Amino acid sequence: MRQAPKAPSRSSAGHALRNLFIVGCVLLWLVPVYLLLVNAMTPPTSYTGEPDWSPQGFALFDNLEVAWDQAGIGDSFLNSMLYATVCGLAAVVVAAMAAFAVVVLPIPKPSLWFWVIYSGTLFPLQIFLAPLFGMYADANLYDTRLGLMLVYAAWAVPFAFFLIRNQMTTMPPEVTEAAMLDGASFRRIFWRIHVPLMSSSLGAAFIFQFTAVWNDLLFGITLSRSPEVQPVMAALTTLNNAYSSSGPPVILAGALIVSLPTLLVFLVFRGLFLRGIAATAR
């Protein structure tokens, strides 16, 4: 006798639903990207006022040139590259030292120090804006690169500390004890042993902080106003106001310029990023 076909198992149905959910998430991300690319290459004179789903011409390079040179995105782009790179590196170094102190050094109440440092990620950024504005105005740090770099570096430390500290707690204490028996100082243990072993988590922390500083808007529009100091996200809002009459194509070309660095950083260092996330999640 012929056997009746088996009903689909729950596992196969769950697998199909998971794949459908993933495809939906991918489409939710790809559709705005597609609209950004199509409308960024549209000539401003051909823009009808509604989003175009198909190319109406090709003026991408002209729109990029207007956004980069005439609208001043280029100067702010270089400012953000400086802020994101320098402040990201500084935050990772300070966070690694703080994690080493909390996990390895014999300090009293390490859990208390952990929460003191990590609490910097628990408060909304808006509560810092008014005090920082007044303090920066009194200290002549308002609308200066140094002022923005100080606040970006300090803001990036707590989350980088959280990531690095998570991996450092998984390192066996016998490594530190053996180095101390050989006469190594804590400074030597940190730079020669812990930093090389934590390279993946340090890299992941830097990618996180580079992206966070690059995408910041609140501090940029609150603590700066001149094009020579403003980060690129603040300059993008200025571009939106200045070129709103010429249509979105120039503005979208500026948004395309702004989105490239973080995308390239992730694509180039995705292996290091994934290893760092896996290491900190243990």
CSV table of N, CA and C in Angstrom, one decimal, residues 46-178:
chain,number,residue,atom,x,y,z
A,46,SER,N,15.1,67.6,-13.1
A,46,SER,CA,14.2,66.6,-13.5
A,46,SER,C,13.4,66.0,-12.3
A,47,TYR,N,13.7,66.5,-11.1
A,47,TYR,CA,13.0,65.9,-9.9
A,47,TYR,C,11.6,66.5,-9.8
A,48,THR,N,10.6,65.6,-9.7
A,48,THR,CA,9.2,66.0,-9.7
A,48,THR,C,8.6,66.3,-8.4
A,49,GLY,N,9.4,66.1,-7.3
A,49,GLY,CA,8.8,66.3,-6.0
A,49,GLY,C,8.4,65.1,-5.3
A,50,GLU,N,8.3,64.0,-6.0
A,50,GLU,CA,8.0,62.7,-5.5
A,50,GLU,C,9.1,61.7,-5.7
A,51,PRO,N,9.3,60.7,-4.8
A,51,PRO,CA,10.4,59.8,-4.9
A,51,PRO,C,10.3,59.0,-6.2
A,52,ASP,N,11.4,58.9,-7.0
A,52,ASP,CA,11.4,58.2,-8.2
A,52,ASP,C,11.9,56.7,-7.9
A,53,TRP,N,11.1,55.8,-8.5
A,53,TRP,CA,11.5,54.4,-8.4
A,53,TRP,C,12.3,53.9,-9.5
A,54,SER,N,12.5,54.7,-10.5
A,54,SER,CA,13.4,54.3,-11.6
A,54,SER,C,14.2,55.6,-12.0
A,55,PRO,N,15.4,55.4,-12.5
A,55,PRO,CA,16.3,56.5,-12.8
A,55,PRO,C,15.7,57.5,-13.8
A,56,GLN,N,15.7,58.8,-13.6
A,56,GLN,CA,15.2,59.8,-14.5
A,56,GLN,C,16.3,60.5,-15.2
A,57,GLY,N,17.5,60.0,-15.1
A,57,GLY,CA,18.7,60.6,-15.7
A,57,GLY,C,19.9,60.2,-14.8
A,58,PHE,N,21.1,60.7,-15.2
A,58,PHE,CA,22.3,60.4,-14.4
A,58,PHE,C,23.1,61.6,-14.1
A,59,ALA,N,22.9,62.2,-12.9
A,59,ALA,CA,23.7,63.3,-12.5
A,59,ALA,C,24.3,63.1,-11.1
A,60,LEU,N,24.6,61.8,-10.9
A,60,LEU,CA,25.2,61.5,-9.6
A,60,LEU,C,26.4,62.2,-9.2
A,61,PHE,N,27.4,62.2,-10.2
A,61,PHE,CA,28.7,62.9,-9.9
A,61,PHE,C,28.5,64.4,-9.8
A,62,ASP,N,27.6,65.0,-10.6
A,62,ASP,CA,27.3,66.4,-10.4
A,62,ASP,C,26.7,66.7,-9.0
A,63,ASN,N,25.8,65.9,-8.6
A,63,ASN,CA,25.2,66.1,-7.3
A,63,ASN,C,26.2,65.9,-6.2
A,64,LEU,N,27.1,64.9,-6.3
A,64,LEU,CA,28.2,64.7,-5.3
A,64,LEU,C,29.1,65.9,-5.3
A,65,GLU,N,29.4,66.4,-6.4
A,65,GLU,CA,30.3,67.6,-6.5
A,65,GLU,C,29.7,68.8,-5.8
A,66,VAL,N,28.4,69.0,-6.1
A,66,VAL,CA,27.8,70.1,-5.4
A,66,VAL,C,27.7,70.0,-3.9
A,67,ALA,N,27.4,68.7,-3.5
A,67,ALA,CA,27.3,68.5,-2.0
A,67,ALA,C,28.7,68.6,-1.4
A,68,TRP,N,29.8,68.1,-2.1
A,68,TRP,CA,31.1,68.1,-1.5
A,68,TRP,C,31.8,69.5,-1.4
A,69,ASP,N,31.7,70.2,-2.6
A,69,ASP,CA,32.4,71.5,-2.7
A,69,ASP,C,31.5,72.7,-2.3
A,70,GLN,N,30.5,72.9,-3.0
A,70,GLN,CA,29.7,74.1,-2.8
A,70,GLN,C,28.9,74.1,-1.5
A,71,ALA,N,28.4,72.9,-1.1
A,71,ALA,CA,27.7,72.8,0.2
A,71,ALA,C,28.6,72.6,1.4
A,72,GLY,N,29.9,72.4,1.2
A,72,GLY,CA,30.8,72.3,2.3
A,72,GLY,C,30.8,71.0,3.0
A,73,ILE,N,30.3,69.9,2.5
A,73,ILE,CA,30.3,68.6,3.1
A,73,ILE,C,31.7,68.1,3.2
A,74,GLY,N,32.6,68.5,2.3
A,74,GLY,CA,34.0,68.0,2.3
A,74,GLY,C,34.7,68.3,3.6
A,75,ASP,N,34.7,69.6,4.0
A,75,ASP,CA,35.4,70.0,5.2
A,75,ASP,C,34.8,69.3,6.5
A,76,SER,N,33.5,69.2,6.6
A,76,SER,CA,32.9,68.5,7.7
A,76,SER,C,33.2,67.0,7.7
A,77,PHE,N,33.3,66.5,6.5
A,77,PHE,CA,33.7,65.1,6.3
A,77,PHE,C,35.0,64.8,6.9
A,78,LEU,N,36.0,65.7,6.6
A,78,LEU,CA,37.3,65.5,7.2
A,78,LEU,C,37.3,65.8,8.7
A,79,ASN,N,36.5,66.7,9.2
A,79,ASN,CA,36.4,66.9,10.6
A,79,ASN,C,35.9,65.6,11.3
A,80,SER,N,34.8,65.0,10.8
A,80,SER,CA,34.3,63.8,11.4
A,80,SER,C,35.3,62.7,11.3
A,81,MET,N,36.0,62.6,10.2
A,81,MET,CA,37.0,61.5,10.2
A,81,MET,C,38.1,61.7,11.3
A,82,LEU,N,38.5,63.0,11.5
A,82,LEU,CA,39.4,63.2,12.6
A,82,LEU,C,38.8,62.9,14.0
A,83,TYR,N,37.5,63.3,14.2
A,83,TYR,CA,36.9,63.1,15.5
A,83,TYR,C,36.7,61.6,15.7
A,84,ALA,N,36.2,60.9,14.7
A,84,ALA,CA,35.8,59.5,14.9
A,84,ALA,C,37.1,58.6,15.1
A,85,THR,N,38.2,58.9,14.3
A,85,THR,CA,39.4,58.1,14.4
A,85,THR,C,40.1,58.4,15.7
A,86,VAL,N,40.4,59.6,16.0
A,86,VAL,CA,41.2,60.0,17.2
A,86,VAL,C,40.5,59.7,18.5
A,87,CYS,N,39.2,60.1,18.5
A,87,CYS,CA,38.4,59.9,19.7
A,87,CYS,C,38.1,58.4,20.0
A,88,GLY,N,37.9,57.7,18.9
A,88,GLY,CA,37.6,56.3,19.0
A,88,GLY,C,38.9,55.6,19.6
A,89,LEU,N,40.0,55.9,19.0
A,89,LEU,CA,41.3,55.3,19.5
A,89,LEU,C,41.5,55.7,21.0
A,90,ALA,N,41.4,56.9,21.3
A,90,ALA,CA,41.6,57.4,22.7
A,90,ALA,C,40.7,56.7,23.6
A,91,ALA,N,39.4,56.6,23.2
A,91,ALA,CA,38.4,56.0,24.1
A,91,ALA,C,38.7,54.5,24.4
A,92,VAL,N,39.2,53.8,23.3
A,92,VAL,CA,39.5,52.4,23.5
A,92,VAL,C,40.7,52.2,24.4
A,93,VAL,N,41.7,53.0,24.3
A,93,VAL,CA,42.9,52.9,25.1
A,93,VAL,C,42.5,53.2,26.6
A,94,VAL,N,41.8,54.3,26.8
A,94,VAL,CA,41.4,54.6,28.2
A,94,VAL,C,40.5,53.5,28.7
A,95,ALA,N,39.5,53.0,27.9
A,95,ALA,CA,38.6,51.9,28.4
A,95,ALA,C,39.4,50.6,28.7
A,96,ALA,N,40.4,50.3,27.9
A,96,ALA,CA,41.2,49.1,28.2
A,96,ALA,C,42.0,49.2,29.5
A,97,MET,N,42.5,50.4,29.7
A,97,MET,CA,43.2,50.7,31.0
A,97,MET,C,42.3,50.5,32.2
A,98,ALA,N,41.1,51.1,32.0
A,98,ALA,CA,40.1,51.0,33.1
A,98,ALA,C,39.6,49.6,33.3
A,99,ALA,N,39.4,48.8,32.3
A,99,ALA,CA,39.0,47.4,32.4
A,99,ALA,C,40.1,46.6,33.1
A,100,PHE,N,41.4,46.9,32.7
A,100,PHE,CA,42.5,46.2,33.4
A,100,PHE,C,42.6,46.5,34.9
A,101,ALA,N,42.3,47.8,35.2
A,101,ALA,CA,42.3,48.2,36.6
A,101,ALA,C,41.2,47.5,37.4
A,102,VAL,N,40.0,47.4,36.8
A,102,VAL,CA,38.9,46.8,37.5
A,102,VAL,C,39.0,45.3,37.6
A,103,VAL,N,39.6,44.6,36.6
A,103,VAL,CA,39.6,43.2,36.6
A,103,VAL,C,40.9,42.6,37.2
A,104,VAL,N,42.0,43.3,36.9
A,104,VAL,CA,43.3,42.7,37.3
A,104,VAL,C,43.9,43.3,38.5
A,105,LEU,N,43.9,44.7,38.6
A,105,LEU,CA,44.6,45.3,39.7
A,105,LEU,C,43.9,45.1,41.0
A,106,PRO,N,44.6,45.0,42.1
A,106,PRO,CA,44.0,44.8,43.4
A,106,PRO,C,43.4,46.1,44.0
A,107,ILE,N,42.4,46.6,43.4
A,107,ILE,CA,41.7,47.8,43.9
A,107,ILE,C,40.6,47.5,44.7
A,108,PRO,N,40.2,48.3,45.7
A,108,PRO,CA,39.0,48.0,46.5
A,108,PRO,C,37.7,48.2,45.8
A,109,LYS,N,36.8,47.4,46.0
A,109,LYS,CA,35.4,47.5,45.4
A,109,LYS,C,35.4,47.6,43.9
A,110,PRO,N,35.9,46.6,43.2
A,110,PRO,CA,36.0,46.7,41.7
A,110,PRO,C,34.6,46.8,41.1
A,111,SER,N,33.6,46.1,41.7
A,111,SER,CA,32.2,46.2,41.2
A,111,SER,C,31.7,47.6,41.2
A,112,LEU,N,32.0,48.3,42.3
A,112,LEU,CA,31.5,49.7,42.4
A,112,LEU,C,32.1,50.6,41.3
A,113,TRP,N,33.4,50.4,41.0
A,113,TRP,CA,34.1,51.1,39.9
A,113,TRP,C,33.5,50.8,38.5
A,114,PHE,N,33.2,49.5,38.4
A,114,PHE,CA,32.5,49.1,37.1
A,114,PHE,C,31.3,49.8,36.9
A,115,TRP,N,30.4,49.9,37.9
A,115,TRP,CA,29.1,50.6,37.7
A,115,TRP,C,29.3,52.1,37.6
A,116,VAL,N,30.3,52.7,38.2
A,116,VAL,CA,30.6,54.1,38.1
A,116,VAL,C,30.9,54.4,36.6
A,117,ILE,N,31.8,53.6,36.0
A,117,ILE,CA,32.2,53.9,34.7
A,117,ILE,C,31.1,53.5,33.7
A,118,TYR,N,30.5,52.4,33.9
A,118,TYR,CA,29.4,51.9,32.9
A,118,TYR,C,28.2,52.8,33.0
A,119,SER,N,28.0,53.5,34.1
A,119,SER,CA,26.8,54.3,34.2
A,119,SER,C,26.7,55.4,33.1
A,120,GLY,N,27.9,55.7,32.5
A,120,GLY,CA,27.9,56.7,31.4
A,120,GLY,C,27.0,56.4,30.3
A,121,THR,N,26.7,55.1,30.1
A,121,THR,CA,25.8,54.6,29.0
A,121,THR,C,24.3,54.6,29.4
A,122,LEU,N,24.0,54.8,30.7
A,122,LEU,CA,22.7,54.6,31.1
A,122,LEU,C,21.8,55.9,31.1
A,123,PHE,N,22.4,57.0,30.9
A,123,PHE,CA,21.7,58.3,30.9
A,123,PHE,C,21.5,58.8,29.5
A,124,PRO,N,20.4,59.4,29.2
A,124,PRO,CA,20.2,59.9,27.8
A,124,PRO,C,21.1,61.1,27.6
A,125,LEU,N,21.6,61.2,26.3
A,125,LEU,CA,22.5,62.3,26.0
A,125,LEU,C,21.9,63.7,26.2
A,126,GLN,N,20.6,63.8,26.1
A,126,GLN,CA,20.0,65.1,26.2
A,126,GLN,C,20.3,65.8,27.5
A,127,ILE,N,20.4,65.0,28.6
A,127,ILE,CA,20.6,65.7,29.9
A,127,ILE,C,22.0,66.3,30.1
A,128,PHE,N,22.9,66.0,29.2
A,128,PHE,CA,24.3,66.6,29.2
A,128,PHE,C,24.4,67.8,28.4
A,129,LEU,N,23.4,68.1,27.5
A,129,LEU,CA,23.6,69.2,26.5
A,129,LEU,C,23.7,70.5,27.2
A,130,ALA,N,22.7,70.9,28.0
A,130,ALA,CA,22.7,72.2,28.7
A,130,ALA,C,23.9,72.5,29.6
A,131,PRO,N,24.2,71.5,30.5
A,131,PRO,CA,25.4,71.8,31.3
A,131,PRO,C,26.7,71.9,30.4
A,132,LEU,N,26.8,71.1,29.4
A,132,LEU,CA,28.0,71.1,28.6
A,132,LEU,C,28.1,72.4,27.8
A,133,PHE,N,27.0,72.9,27.3
A,133,PHE,CA,26.9,74.2,26.6
A,133,PHE,C,27.4,75.3,27.5
A,134,GLY,N,26.9,75.4,28.7
A,134,GLY,CA,27.3,76.5,29.6
A,134,GLY,C,28.8,76.3,30.0
A,135,MET,N,29.2,75.1,30.3
A,135,MET,CA,30.6,74.9,30.7
A,135,MET,C,31.5,75.2,29.5
A,136,TYR,N,31.2,74.8,28.3
A,136,TYR,CA,32.0,75.1,27.1
A,136,TYR,C,32.1,76.6,26.8
A,137,ALA,N,31.0,77.3,27.0
A,137,ALA,CA,31.0,78.7,26.8
A,137,ALA,C,31.9,79.5,27.8
A,138,ASP,N,31.9,79.0,29.0
A,138,ASP,CA,32.7,79.7,30.0
A,138,ASP,C,34.2,79.3,29.8
A,139,ALA,N,34.5,78.1,29.3
A,139,ALA,CA,35.9,77.7,29.2
A,139,ALA,C,36.4,78.0,27.8
A,140,ASN,N,35.7,78.7,26.9
A,140,ASN,CA,36.1,79.0,25.6
A,140,ASN,C,36.4,77.7,24.7
A,141,LEU,N,35.6,76.7,25.0
A,141,LEU,CA,35.7,75.5,24.2
A,141,LEU,C,34.6,75.3,23.2
A,142,TYR,N,33.6,76.2,23.3
A,142,TYR,CA,32.5,76.1,22.3
A,142,TYR,C,33.0,76.4,20.9
A,143,ASP,N,32.5,75.6,20.0
A,143,ASP,CA,32.9,75.8,18.6
A,143,ASP,C,34.4,75.6,18.3
A,144,THR,N,35.0,74.6,19.0
A,144,THR,CA,36.4,74.3,18.8
A,144,THR,C,36.5,72.8,18.6
A,145,ARG,N,37.5,72.4,17.8
A,145,ARG,CA,37.7,71.0,17.6
A,145,ARG,C,38.1,70.3,18.9
A,146,LEU,N,38.9,70.9,19.7
A,146,LEU,CA,39.3,70.4,21.0
A,146,LEU,C,38.1,70.1,21.9
A,147,GLY,N,37.2,71.0,21.9
A,147,GLY,CA,36.0,70.8,22.7
A,147,GLY,C,35.2,69.6,22.3
A,148,LEU,N,35.0,69.4,21.0
A,148,LEU,CA,34.2,68.3,20.5
A,148,LEU,C,35.0,67.0,20.7
A,149,MET,N,36.3,67.0,20.5
A,149,MET,CA,37.1,65.8,20.7
A,149,MET,C,37.1,65.3,22.2
A,150,LEU,N,37.1,66.3,23.1
A,150,LEU,CA,37.0,65.9,24.5
A,150,LEU,C,35.7,65.2,24.9
A,151,VAL,N,34.6,65.8,24.4
A,151,VAL,CA,33.3,65.2,24.7
A,151,VAL,C,33.1,63.9,24.0
A,152,TYR,N,33.6,63.8,22.8
A,152,TYR,CA,33.4,62.5,22.1
A,152,TYR,C,34.2,61.4,22.7
A,153,ALA,N,35.5,61.7,23.1
A,153,ALA,CA,36.3,60.7,23.7
A,153,ALA,C,35.7,60.2,25.1
A,154,ALA,N,35.2,61.2,25.9
A,154,ALA,CA,34.6,60.8,27.2
A,154,ALA,C,33.3,60.1,27.0
A,155,TRP,N,32.5,60.4,26.0
A,155,TRP,CA,31.3,59.8,25.7
A,155,TRP,C,31.5,58.3,25.3
A,156,ALA,N,32.6,58.1,24.5
A,156,ALA,CA,32.8,56.7,24.0
A,156,ALA,C,33.4,55.8,24.9
A,157,VAL,N,33.9,56.2,26.1
A,157,VAL,CA,34.7,55.3,27.0
A,157,VAL,C,33.8,54.3,27.6
A,158,PRO,N,32.6,54.6,28.2
A,158,PRO,CA,31.8,53.7,29.0
A,158,PRO,C,31.5,52.4,28.2
A,159,PHE,N,30.9,52.5,27.0
A,159,PHE,CA,30.5,51.3,26.3
A,159,PHE,C,31.8,50.5,25.8
A,160,ALA,N,32.8,51.2,25.4
A,160,ALA,CA,34.1,50.5,25.1
A,160,ALA,C,34.6,49.7,26.3
A,161,PHE,N,34.5,50.3,27.5
A,161,PHE,CA,34.9,49.7,28.7
A,161,PHE,C,34.1,48.4,29.0
A,162,PHE,N,32.8,48.5,28.7
A,162,PHE,CA,31.9,47.4,28.9
A,162,PHE,C,32.3,46.2,28.0
A,163,LEU,N,32.6,46.5,26.8
A,163,LEU,CA,33.0,45.4,25.8
A,163,LEU,C,34.3,44.8,26.2
A,164,ILE,N,35.3,45.6,26.5
A,164,ILE,CA,36.7,45.1,26.8
A,164,ILE,C,36.7,44.4,28.1
A,165,ARG,N,36.0,44.9,29.1
A,165,ARG,CA,36.0,44.3,30.4
A,165,ARG,C,35.4,42.9,30.3
A,166,ASN,N,34.3,42.7,29.5
A,166,ASN,CA,33.7,41.4,29.3
A,166,ASN,C,34.7,40.3,28.9
A,167,GLN,N,35.5,40.7,27.9
A,167,GLN,CA,36.5,39.7,27.4
A,167,GLN,C,37.6,39.5,28.5
A,168,MET,N,38.0,40.6,29.1
A,168,MET,CA,39.1,40.5,30.1
A,168,MET,C,38.8,39.6,31.3
A,169,THR,N,37.5,39.5,31.6
A,169,THR,CA,37.1,38.6,32.7
A,169,THR,C,37.2,37.1,32.3
A,170,THR,N,37.3,36.8,31.0
A,170,THR,CA,37.4,35.4,30.6
A,170,THR,C,38.9,35.0,30.5
A,171,MET,N,39.8,35.9,30.7
A,171,MET,CA,41.2,35.5,30.6
A,171,MET,C,41.6,34.9,32.0
A,172,PRO,N,42.3,33.7,31.9
A,172,PRO,CA,42.7,33.1,33.2
A,172,PRO,C,43.6,33.9,34.0
A,173,PRO,N,43.4,34.0,35.3
A,173,PRO,CA,44.3,34.8,36.2
A,173,PRO,C,45.7,34.2,36.3
A,174,GLU,N,45.9,32.9,35.9
A,174,GLU,CA,47.2,32.3,35.9
A,174,GLU,C,48.2,33.1,35.0
A,175,VAL,N,47.7,33.7,34.0
A,175,VAL,CA,48.6,34.4,33.0
A,175,VAL,C,49.2,35.6,33.8
A,176,THR,N,48.4,36.3,34.5
A,176,THR,CA,48.9,37.5,35.2
A,176,THR,C,49.8,37.0,36.4
A,177,GLU,N,49.4,36.0,37.1
A,177,GLU,CA,50.3,35.5,38.2
A,177,GLU,C,51.6,35.0,37.7
A,178,ALA,N,51.6,34.3,36.6
A,178,ALA,CA,52.9,33.8,36.0
A,178,ALA,C,53.8,35.0,35.6
